[in-house]
Short mmCIF file of C-alpha atoms in Angstrom, two decimals:
data_model
loop_
_atom_site.label_atom_id
_atom_site.label_comp_id
_atom_site.label_asym_id
_atom_site.label_seq_id
_atom_site.Cartn_x
_atom_site.Cartn_y
_atom_site.Cartn_z
CA MET A 202 6.70 31.67 16.36
CA LYS A 203 5.01 28.66 17.96
CA PHE A 204 3.15 25.73 16.45
CA ARG A 205 -0.07 23.93 17.35
CA SER A 206 -1.94 20.79 16.32
CA THR A 207 -4.79 20.98 13.81
CA ARG A 208 -6.76 18.74 16.21
CA GLY A 209 -6.28 20.84 19.32
CA LEU A 210 -4.28 18.76 21.80
CA GLU A 211 -0.95 20.57 21.53
CA LYS A 212 -0.12 24.26 21.31
CA ASP A 213 2.83 26.57 22.06
CA ILE A 214 5.25 24.04 20.54
CA ALA A 215 8.62 25.47 19.44
CA SER A 216 9.68 24.71 15.88
CA ALA A 217 12.58 22.40 16.83
CA GLN A 218 10.21 20.19 18.84
CA ALA A 219 7.57 20.20 16.09
CA ILE A 220 10.20 19.14 13.54
CA ILE A 221 11.46 16.31 15.76
CA ASN A 222 7.93 15.08 16.59
CA GLY A 223 6.85 15.11 12.94
CA ILE A 224 3.20 14.56 13.86
CA SER A 225 1.25 15.73 16.90
CA LYS A 226 0.28 13.35 19.75
CA ASP A 227 -3.40 13.56 18.70
CA GLY A 228 -2.61 12.56 15.11
CA GLY A 229 -2.99 16.17 13.95
CA LEU A 230 -0.47 18.17 11.94
CA TYR A 231 1.55 21.11 13.26
CA VAL A 232 0.62 24.54 11.90
CA PRO A 233 2.16 27.94 12.68
CA ASP A 234 0.33 30.31 15.03
CA GLY A 235 0.33 32.94 12.28
CA PHE A 236 1.69 34.00 8.90
CA PRO A 237 4.26 36.82 8.93
CA LYS A 238 3.58 39.43 6.22
CA VAL A 239 6.98 39.69 4.55
CA TYR A 240 6.21 40.28 0.86
CA ASP A 241 6.45 44.11 1.00
CA GLU A 242 9.92 43.86 2.50
CA LEU A 243 11.15 41.03 0.26
CA LYS A 244 9.98 42.63 -3.01
CA LYS A 245 12.54 45.40 -2.57
CA ASP A 246 15.14 42.98 -3.97
CA THR A 247 13.65 40.68 -6.62
CA LYS A 248 17.12 39.52 -7.68
CA ILE A 249 17.85 37.97 -4.28
CA GLN A 250 19.77 34.65 -4.31
CA TYR A 251 17.73 31.52 -3.57
CA GLU A 252 19.67 30.70 -0.37
CA ASP A 253 19.24 34.24 1.00
CA LEU A 254 15.53 34.22 0.20
CA ALA A 255 15.20 30.83 1.90
CA PHE A 256 16.84 32.23 5.02
CA ARG A 257 14.56 35.29 5.12
CA ILE A 258 11.40 33.17 4.83
CA ILE A 259 12.28 30.10 6.92
CA ASN A 260 13.69 32.34 9.67
CA GLU A 261 10.19 33.75 10.22
CA TYR A 262 8.96 30.32 11.29
CA PHE A 263 11.86 28.46 12.88
CA THR A 264 12.67 31.23 15.33
CA ASP A 265 14.23 29.02 18.03
CA ILE A 266 17.05 27.99 15.67
CA ASP A 267 19.71 30.70 15.73
CA ASP A 268 20.56 32.58 12.55
CA GLU A 269 24.00 31.10 12.04
CA GLU A 270 22.75 27.53 12.46
CA LEU A 271 19.82 28.15 10.11
CA MET A 272 22.03 29.66 7.41
CA GLY A 273 24.39 26.70 7.84
CA ALA A 274 21.48 24.28 7.31
CA ILE A 275 20.39 26.16 4.16
CA ASN A 276 23.89 26.31 2.69
CA SER A 277 24.57 22.63 3.41
CA ALA A 278 21.26 21.75 1.76
CA TYR A 279 21.36 23.88 -1.37
CA ASN A 280 24.84 25.10 -2.30
CA ASP A 281 25.89 23.32 -5.52
CA ARG A 282 23.14 20.71 -4.95
CA PHE A 283 19.86 22.34 -5.93
CA SER A 284 18.63 25.23 -8.08
CA VAL A 285 15.32 26.58 -9.37
CA GLU A 286 14.80 27.87 -12.91
CA VAL A 287 11.86 29.60 -14.58
CA LYS A 288 11.36 28.86 -18.30
CA ASN A 289 8.24 29.66 -20.35
CA ASN A 290 6.24 30.26 -17.13
CA PHE A 291 7.26 26.80 -15.90
CA LEU A 292 8.83 26.88 -12.44
CA GLU A 293 11.37 24.05 -12.77
CA LEU A 294 11.89 22.51 -9.35
CA TYR A 295 13.75 19.38 -10.35
CA HIS A 296 17.35 20.58 -10.66
CA GLY A 297 18.58 18.56 -7.69
CA PRO A 298 20.17 15.17 -7.00
CA THR A 299 16.96 13.14 -7.47
CA CYS A 300 15.47 15.18 -10.37
CA ALA A 301 12.21 15.94 -8.52
CA PHE A 302 10.82 18.94 -6.62
CA LYS A 303 11.04 17.02 -3.33
CA ASP A 304 14.75 17.92 -3.21
CA ALA A 305 13.79 21.51 -2.30
CA ALA A 306 12.49 20.33 1.06
CA LEU A 307 14.26 17.04 1.62
CA LEU A 308 17.79 18.35 1.28
CA PHE A 309 16.95 20.95 3.90
CA LEU A 310 14.99 18.75 6.35
CA PRO A 311 17.93 16.55 7.52
CA GLN A 312 20.06 19.64 8.06
CA VAL A 313 17.45 21.44 10.14
CA MET A 314 16.50 18.23 11.95
CA LYS A 315 20.11 17.66 12.96
CA ARG A 316 20.10 21.11 14.57
CA ALA A 317 16.66 20.61 16.12
CA LYS A 318 17.91 17.36 17.68
CA LYS A 319 20.70 19.29 19.37
CA ILE A 320 18.32 22.04 20.60
CA CYS A 321 15.92 19.44 22.05
CA ASP A 322 18.85 17.51 23.56
CA VAL A 323 17.79 14.25 21.89
CA LYS A 324 20.54 11.69 22.47
CA GLU A 325 18.89 8.70 20.78
CA ASP A 326 19.04 7.95 17.08
CA ILE A 327 15.97 9.19 15.20
CA THR A 328 14.44 6.77 12.71
CA ILE A 329 12.75 8.54 9.82
CA LEU A 330 9.73 6.64 8.46
CA THR A 331 8.45 7.63 5.04
CA ALA A 332 5.85 6.33 2.62
CA THR A 333 6.48 7.30 -0.99
CA SER A 334 4.58 7.31 -4.25
CA GLY A 335 7.91 7.57 -6.03
CA ASP A 336 9.78 10.81 -5.42
CA THR A 337 9.70 11.50 -1.67
CA GLY A 338 11.49 8.25 -0.89
CA LYS A 339 14.55 8.86 -3.03
CA ALA A 340 14.78 12.50 -1.94
CA ALA A 341 14.58 11.50 1.75
CA LEU A 342 17.22 8.80 1.26
CA GLU A 343 19.51 11.23 -0.56
CA GLY A 344 19.04 13.93 2.09
CA PHE A 345 19.50 11.70 5.15
CA LYS A 346 22.12 9.23 3.90
CA ASN A 347 25.10 9.05 6.27
CA VAL A 348 23.72 11.89 8.44
CA GLU A 349 24.87 10.97 11.95
CA GLY A 350 22.14 10.24 14.49
CA PHE A 351 19.50 9.27 11.90
CA LYS A 352 18.21 6.15 10.21
CA VAL A 353 15.80 6.17 7.24
CA VAL A 354 13.17 3.58 6.35
CA VAL A 355 11.22 4.12 3.12
CA TYR A 356 8.11 2.13 2.15
CA TYR A 357 6.94 2.17 -1.45
CA PRO A 358 4.22 0.31 -3.43
CA LYS A 359 6.11 -2.48 -5.22
CA ASN A 360 4.15 -2.08 -8.48
CA GLY A 361 3.26 1.58 -8.12
CA VAL A 362 6.39 3.50 -9.15
CA SER A 363 8.27 3.84 -12.42
CA THR A 364 11.29 1.62 -13.23
CA ILE A 365 13.56 4.66 -12.95
CA GLN A 366 12.09 5.66 -9.57
CA GLU A 367 12.45 2.11 -8.25
CA ARG A 368 16.08 1.80 -9.34
CA GLN A 369 16.84 5.21 -7.81
CA MET A 370 15.71 3.82 -4.46
CA SER A 371 16.91 0.21 -4.71
CA SER A 372 20.47 1.30 -5.54
CA GLN A 373 20.65 3.82 -2.67
CA GLU A 374 23.95 3.78 -0.83
CA GLY A 375 24.40 4.85 2.79
CA ASN A 376 25.08 3.18 6.13
CA ASN A 377 21.73 4.21 7.62
CA VAL A 378 19.11 3.52 4.93
CA LYS A 379 16.48 0.84 4.33
CA ILE A 380 14.00 0.51 1.44
CA VAL A 381 10.98 -1.78 1.68
CA GLY A 382 8.64 -2.62 -1.20
CA ILE A 383 5.10 -3.44 -0.04
CA LYS A 384 2.34 -5.46 -1.65
CA GLY A 385 -0.22 -2.67 -1.86
CA ASN A 386 -0.64 0.86 -3.16
CA PHE A 387 0.67 4.20 -1.91
CA ASP A 388 -2.35 4.80 0.34
CA ASP A 389 -1.66 1.44 2.01
CA ALA A 390 1.94 2.52 2.60
CA GLN A 391 0.90 5.93 3.95
CA THR A 392 -1.81 4.43 6.18
CA GLY A 393 0.70 1.90 7.53
CA VAL A 394 3.16 4.65 8.44
CA LYS A 395 0.39 6.66 10.15
CA GLU A 396 -0.67 3.55 12.09
CA ILE A 397 2.90 3.03 13.32
CA PHE A 398 3.01 6.65 14.49
CA GLY A 399 -0.40 6.25 16.15
CA ASP A 400 0.52 3.05 18.06
CA ASP A 401 1.68 4.44 21.42
CA ASP A 402 2.63 1.03 22.83
CA PHE A 403 4.74 0.15 19.80
CA ARG A 404 6.51 3.50 19.91
CA ALA A 405 7.09 3.21 23.66
CA GLY A 406 8.67 -0.21 23.10
CA LEU A 407 10.98 1.26 20.47
CA ALA A 408 11.85 4.22 22.73
CA GLN A 409 12.94 1.78 25.47
CA LYS A 410 15.37 0.29 22.96
CA GLY A 411 16.67 3.78 22.09
CA TYR A 412 14.73 4.45 18.89
CA ILE A 413 12.64 7.58 18.33
CA LEU A 414 10.43 7.80 15.23
CA SER A 415 9.89 10.87 13.06
CA SER A 416 8.62 11.58 9.56
CA ALA A 417 10.01 13.03 6.34
CA ASN A 418 6.64 13.14 4.59
CA SER A 419 5.13 16.58 4.06
CA ILE A 420 3.16 16.08 7.27
CA ASN A 421 6.42 17.30 8.89
CA ILE A 422 6.40 21.11 9.21
CA GLY A 423 10.18 21.08 8.61
CA ARG A 424 9.42 19.77 5.13
CA LEU A 425 6.53 22.12 4.34
CA VAL A 426 8.01 25.51 5.27
CA PRO A 427 10.99 25.41 2.83
CA GLN A 428 8.53 24.84 -0.01
CA ILE A 429 7.08 28.33 0.54
CA VAL A 430 10.36 29.77 -0.72
CA TYR A 431 10.07 28.82 -4.36
CA TYR A 432 6.71 30.56 -4.80
CA PHE A 433 8.38 33.85 -3.87
CA TYR A 434 11.40 32.97 -6.01
CA GLY A 435 9.21 32.07 -9.00
CA TYR A 436 7.16 35.26 -8.64
CA PHE A 437 10.28 37.44 -8.46
CA ASN A 438 11.63 35.68 -11.57
CA LEU A 439 8.47 36.59 -13.50
CA VAL A 440 9.04 40.21 -12.40
CA ASN A 441 12.71 40.08 -13.44
CA GLN A 442 11.79 38.67 -16.85
CA GLY A 443 9.24 41.42 -17.43
CA ILE A 444 6.33 38.97 -17.63
CA ILE A 445 4.60 40.76 -14.73
CA LYS A 446 5.12 43.96 -12.77
CA LYS A 447 5.70 44.02 -9.03
CA ASP A 448 2.41 43.53 -7.12
CA ASP A 449 0.59 42.06 -10.17
CA ALA A 450 -1.52 39.07 -9.17
CA ILE A 451 -0.71 35.68 -10.68
CA ASN A 452 -2.35 32.26 -10.62
CA VAL A 453 -0.40 29.15 -9.67
CA VAL A 454 -0.95 25.71 -11.18
CA VAL A 455 0.20 22.73 -9.13
CA PRO A 456 0.11 19.01 -9.99
CA THR A 457 -1.22 17.73 -6.69
CA GLY A 458 -1.16 14.48 -4.75
CA ASN A 459 -0.60 14.86 -1.03
CA PHE A 460 -1.49 18.60 -1.11
CA GLY A 461 1.75 19.79 0.54
CA ASN A 462 3.12 21.65 -2.47
CA ILE A 463 -0.02 23.67 -3.20
CA LEU A 464 -0.51 24.31 0.53
CA ALA A 465 2.95 25.92 0.64
CA GLY A 466 1.66 28.27 -2.09
CA TYR A 467 -1.36 29.10 0.07
CA TYR A 468 1.00 29.88 2.97
CA ALA A 469 2.99 32.15 0.61
CA LYS A 470 -0.22 34.05 -0.18
CA GLN A 471 -0.90 34.49 3.53
CA MET A 472 2.58 36.05 3.76
CA GLY A 473 1.52 38.68 1.22
CA LEU A 474 2.55 37.14 -2.13
CA PRO A 475 0.02 38.30 -4.78
CA ILE A 476 -1.50 34.95 -5.78
CA ASP A 477 -5.10 35.00 -6.96
CA LYS A 478 -6.24 31.49 -7.82
CA PHE A 479 -4.80 28.12 -6.82
CA ILE A 480 -5.33 25.70 -9.70
CA CYS A 481 -5.19 22.20 -8.27
CA ALA A 482 -4.40 19.63 -10.97
CA SER A 483 -5.12 15.92 -10.51
CA ASN A 484 -4.77 12.83 -12.67
CA GLU A 485 -7.54 10.19 -12.88
CA ASN A 486 -7.36 9.89 -9.08
CA LYS A 487 -9.46 13.03 -8.93
CA VAL A 488 -10.50 12.99 -5.28
CA LEU A 489 -9.39 16.64 -4.91
CA THR A 490 -11.19 17.75 -8.09
CA ASP A 491 -14.41 16.30 -6.70
CA PHE A 492 -13.77 17.90 -3.30
CA PHE A 493 -13.32 21.41 -4.68
CA GLU A 494 -16.44 20.99 -6.81
CA THR A 495 -18.74 19.54 -4.15
CA GLY A 496 -17.24 19.98 -0.68
CA VAL A 497 -17.32 16.18 -0.29
CA TYR A 498 -14.05 14.32 0.18
CA ASP A 499 -14.58 10.65 -0.65
CA LYS A 500 -11.68 8.19 -0.73
CA LYS A 501 -13.98 5.20 -1.31
CA ARG A 502 -12.89 4.54 -4.88
CA GLU A 503 -10.43 2.41 -6.78
CA LEU A 504 -6.92 3.82 -6.95
CA VAL A 505 -5.92 4.15 -10.61
CA LEU A 506 -2.27 3.46 -11.45
CA THR A 507 -1.32 6.20 -13.92
CA GLU A 508 1.76 7.46 -15.74
CA SER A 509 2.00 10.32 -13.22
CA PRO A 510 2.55 7.95 -10.25
CA SER A 511 3.58 10.57 -7.69
CA MET A 512 -0.06 11.74 -7.78
CA ASP A 513 -1.64 8.30 -7.44
CA ILE A 514 -3.03 9.17 -4.02
CA LEU A 515 -6.53 9.07 -2.52
CA VAL A 516 -5.77 10.53 0.92
CA SER A 517 -4.20 13.99 0.65
CA SER A 518 -2.76 14.39 4.14
CA ASN A 519 -1.98 18.09 3.95
CA LEU A 520 -5.57 19.02 3.13
CA GLU A 521 -6.10 18.83 6.90
CA ARG A 522 -3.98 21.97 7.29
CA LEU A 523 -6.16 23.83 4.77
CA LEU A 524 -9.33 22.66 6.55
CA PHE A 525 -7.87 24.10 9.76
CA GLU A 526 -7.60 27.55 8.13
CA ALA A 527 -10.90 27.20 6.25
CA SER A 528 -12.82 26.38 9.44
CA GLY A 529 -11.49 29.49 11.20
CA ARG A 530 -8.91 27.32 13.01
CA ASP A 531 -11.66 25.26 14.63
CA THR A 532 -9.95 22.12 15.94
CA THR A 533 -13.28 20.44 16.81
CA VAL A 534 -14.47 20.69 13.20
CA VAL A 535 -11.15 19.35 11.87
CA SER A 536 -11.11 16.45 14.34
CA GLU A 537 -14.66 15.44 13.37
CA LEU A 538 -13.85 15.55 9.64
CA MET A 539 -10.72 13.42 10.10
CA LYS A 540 -12.69 10.97 12.25
CA ASP A 541 -15.30 10.66 9.47
CA LEU A 542 -12.55 10.07 6.91
CA ASN A 543 -11.09 7.26 9.03
CA THR A 544 -14.37 5.59 9.99
CA LYS A 545 -16.63 6.27 6.98
CA GLY A 546 -14.05 6.89 4.25
CA ALA A 547 -15.60 10.28 3.43
CA TYR A 548 -16.66 13.64 4.86
CA GLU A 549 -18.59 16.70 3.78
CA VAL A 550 -17.51 20.17 4.88
CA ASN A 551 -19.84 22.88 6.17
CA GLU A 552 -20.97 25.98 4.24
CA LYS A 553 -18.25 28.17 5.79
CA ILE A 554 -15.51 25.86 4.46
CA LYS A 555 -17.26 25.48 1.07
CA SER A 556 -17.19 29.26 0.69
CA PHE A 557 -13.52 29.44 1.75
CA ILE A 558 -12.29 26.83 -0.75
CA LYS A 559 -13.55 28.86 -3.73
CA GLU A 560 -9.97 30.25 -3.85
CA PHE A 561 -9.09 26.84 -5.26
CA TYR A 562 -10.05 25.45 -8.65
CA GLY A 563 -9.81 21.69 -9.14
CA ASN A 564 -9.79 19.68 -12.35
CA PHE A 565 -8.06 16.62 -13.76
CA ALA A 566 -6.33 15.30 -16.88
CA ASP A 567 -6.52 11.79 -18.25
CA ALA A 568 -3.70 9.87 -19.92
CA GLU A 569 -4.68 10.83 -23.46
CA GLU A 570 -4.83 14.55 -22.60
CA VAL A 571 -1.41 14.30 -20.95
CA TYR A 572 0.14 12.74 -24.09
CA VAL A 573 -1.41 15.38 -26.35
CA ALA A 574 -0.09 18.17 -24.09
CA ILE A 575 3.47 16.79 -23.98
CA LYS A 576 3.54 16.58 -27.79
CA GLU A 577 1.92 19.99 -28.30
CA VAL A 578 4.31 21.87 -26.01
CA TYR A 579 7.34 20.09 -27.43
CA GLU A 580 6.39 20.80 -31.04
CA LYS A 581 5.34 24.41 -30.44
CA GLU A 582 7.96 25.54 -27.94
CA ASN A 583 10.66 22.85 -28.10
CA TYR A 584 10.03 22.38 -24.38
CA LEU A 585 9.99 18.94 -22.79
CA MET A 586 7.78 18.41 -19.76
CA ASP A 587 7.15 15.32 -17.65
CA THR A 588 3.79 13.64 -17.11
CA HIS A 589 3.01 15.42 -13.81
CA THR A 590 3.78 18.86 -15.25
CA ALA A 591 1.63 17.95 -18.26
CA VAL A 592 -1.31 17.27 -15.94
CA ALA A 593 -0.90 20.82 -14.62
CA TYR A 594 -0.64 22.24 -18.15
CA VAL A 595 -3.88 20.52 -19.25
CA VAL A 596 -5.80 21.68 -16.17
CA LYS A 597 -4.55 25.24 -16.60
CA LYS A 598 -5.96 25.25 -20.15
CA LYS A 599 -9.30 23.94 -18.86
CA TYR A 600 -9.37 26.67 -16.21
CA VAL A 601 -8.75 29.44 -18.75
CA GLU A 602 -11.39 28.03 -21.11
CA GLU A 603 -13.96 27.81 -18.31
CA THR A 604 -13.30 31.14 -16.61
CA LYS A 605 -11.67 33.31 -19.33
CA ASP A 606 -9.17 34.29 -16.59
CA ASP A 607 -5.89 34.35 -18.52
CA LYS A 608 -3.71 36.30 -16.10
CA PRO A 609 -0.07 35.12 -15.97
CA ALA A 610 0.21 31.73 -14.31
CA LEU A 611 3.17 29.96 -12.81
CA ILE A 612 3.05 26.24 -13.64
CA LEU A 613 5.02 24.12 -11.20
CA SER A 614 7.22 21.66 -13.06
CA THR A 615 7.83 18.98 -10.48
CA ALA A 616 10.02 16.34 -12.14
CA SER A 617 12.48 15.85 -14.95
CA PRO A 618 10.93 14.27 -18.06
CA PHE A 619 13.78 11.75 -17.87
CA LYS A 620 12.23 10.21 -14.75
CA PHE A 621 9.37 8.95 -16.93
CA PRO A 622 11.10 8.42 -20.28
CA ARG A 623 8.80 5.72 -21.68
CA SER A 624 5.70 7.87 -21.18
CA ILE A 625 7.38 10.87 -22.81
CA CYS A 626 8.58 8.78 -25.78
CA ASN A 627 5.11 7.32 -26.25
CA ALA A 628 3.63 10.83 -26.21
CA LEU A 629 6.14 11.96 -28.85
CA ASN A 630 5.63 8.85 -31.01
CA ILE A 631 9.23 7.71 -30.47
CA ASP A 632 9.20 3.94 -30.89
CA VAL A 633 10.48 2.26 -27.69
CA GLU A 634 8.67 -1.07 -28.02
CA GLY A 635 10.62 -3.95 -26.49
CA ILE A 636 13.53 -1.97 -25.02
CA ASP A 637 14.12 -1.44 -21.30
CA ASP A 638 13.60 1.90 -19.54
CA PHE A 639 17.32 2.63 -19.27
CA LYS A 640 17.76 2.34 -23.05
CA VAL A 641 14.60 4.43 -23.42
CA LEU A 642 16.43 7.22 -21.55
CA GLU A 643 19.08 7.28 -24.25
CA LYS A 644 16.53 7.23 -27.04
CA LEU A 645 14.62 10.17 -25.52
CA SER A 646 17.87 12.10 -25.18
CA THR A 647 18.95 11.41 -28.78
CA ASN A 648 15.57 12.15 -30.34
CA THR A 649 14.94 15.43 -28.46
CA ASN A 650 18.52 16.64 -28.15
CA ASN A 651 18.13 16.96 -24.35
CA THR A 652 20.83 15.80 -21.94
CA ILE A 653 20.05 13.01 -19.46
CA PRO A 654 20.61 14.33 -15.90
CA SER A 655 23.85 12.84 -14.57
CA SER A 656 22.17 11.16 -11.58
CA LEU A 657 19.90 9.20 -13.95
CA SER A 658 22.46 8.42 -16.65
CA THR A 659 24.36 5.95 -14.43
CA LEU A 660 21.28 4.15 -13.05
CA GLU A 661 21.39 1.22 -15.46
CA THR A 662 24.68 -0.02 -14.05
CA ALA A 663 23.87 0.93 -10.44
CA LYS A 664 23.92 -2.11 -8.15
CA VAL A 665 20.61 -3.10 -6.55
CA LEU A 666 21.25 -3.00 -2.79
CA HIS A 667 17.66 -3.27 -1.52
CA ASP A 668 15.14 -5.82 -2.75
CA GLU A 669 12.93 -6.73 0.22
CA VAL A 670 9.18 -6.96 -0.34
CA TRP A 671 6.74 -7.31 2.57
CA ASP A 672 2.97 -7.49 2.77
CA LYS A 673 1.22 -4.20 3.63
CA SER A 674 0.16 -5.81 6.94
CA GLU A 675 3.79 -6.46 7.89
CA MET A 676 5.19 -2.91 7.89
CA LYS A 677 5.92 -2.97 11.63
CA ASP A 678 7.71 -6.31 11.25
CA ALA A 679 9.83 -4.91 8.41
CA LEU A 680 10.82 -1.97 10.62
CA LEU A 681 11.68 -4.23 13.59
CA SER A 682 13.71 -6.52 11.38
CA TYR A 683 15.81 -3.56 10.23
CA LEU A 684 16.26 -2.12 13.72
CA LYS A 685 16.96 -5.63 15.08
#
């Protein structure tokens, strides 16, 4: 398997090199040359362990990493650190060290990157740059901390993450980590990181000093591929529970910000998994809802700070990979669209792409609908879901009402409700006025009889180790100050 850029400059790139590079030289994203059809083989054993399933799927893409090394990376990432559970059609992806679905990919990425570094004979330290809307940052820090040969710098919007998310990052231990708050929103942080990657002179200067840059955002193919695994795992769980029969089609419902998670589901379908409709759920930042309705992607709008902050995004980077497939892999079309987005702040796709994206349904949920859903599901099913999962739940209901398509659907549950305890308490009418978020955790636990995840229960007393705040225009300076 080889990889190529969505914008056409690079092709025939081996996976190890694509993982190390993070982003292509032309600013495009790496995509595989094809999608191996493995579902018919994999469905023979629906009770397969998660680690074994991960090996079977990832091994189809990262073919230049030998089997023993790849299995070692998977075991180091997941054994006793991460698990996936399916409850009430919710695919719970947050049973990892940071209580968010990002663990699925970001525990694996450092392990595979370490091996890719060896294959590519990279002697220098690699500095991982990441922008986060809340969850990616902590998961990257947790995955890469103390991994030899790597440094990690995470940028986050100072007033754009929850108190719990911020403390998770600011208390991060490790001899190779740096967290920088910026005065701006997530899109400012993401744009700043992309600009650093796109500044050849700046990168050349760093390289002379022995620093190579790479990314842990889902623009890195090493982060995207492991996310394919849990769609297969979730599907097989529905089979094992008797909710569906083998080969039955399902819909998937994904709370979506940067589009990487739902794109991994699309890749799973290309590998043969029987997924019918992709239900793309947004919060009030409904740029994707509007895109799937009209074929126009327009980021020229105010970013709304919501109670599902990991989705407070106006530029969904991974959509570029879908446009590549939708255009018939036409790199000229993709390059033009991305140029329009950068220069005009918007683009409109052609009729061919508009027809292609009908596989996707987009809608959004506002704050009130999210609260109602959290309360409704808790009271009816005694099931506690976080704000992002609630967005997905609301949009799934809207889809069924609109289309009357009520086939079984897998709803991706992307974070523990304890990451956003104040929002959940407010939704459940638990009075938390005037008490801090760490005490709110305890109140949510007591009132719902749910246990606080151990990694969150000690946060209140965790020492703040990182408290730097820089202007969004100073992201390069912040990086240089860390690298000295």
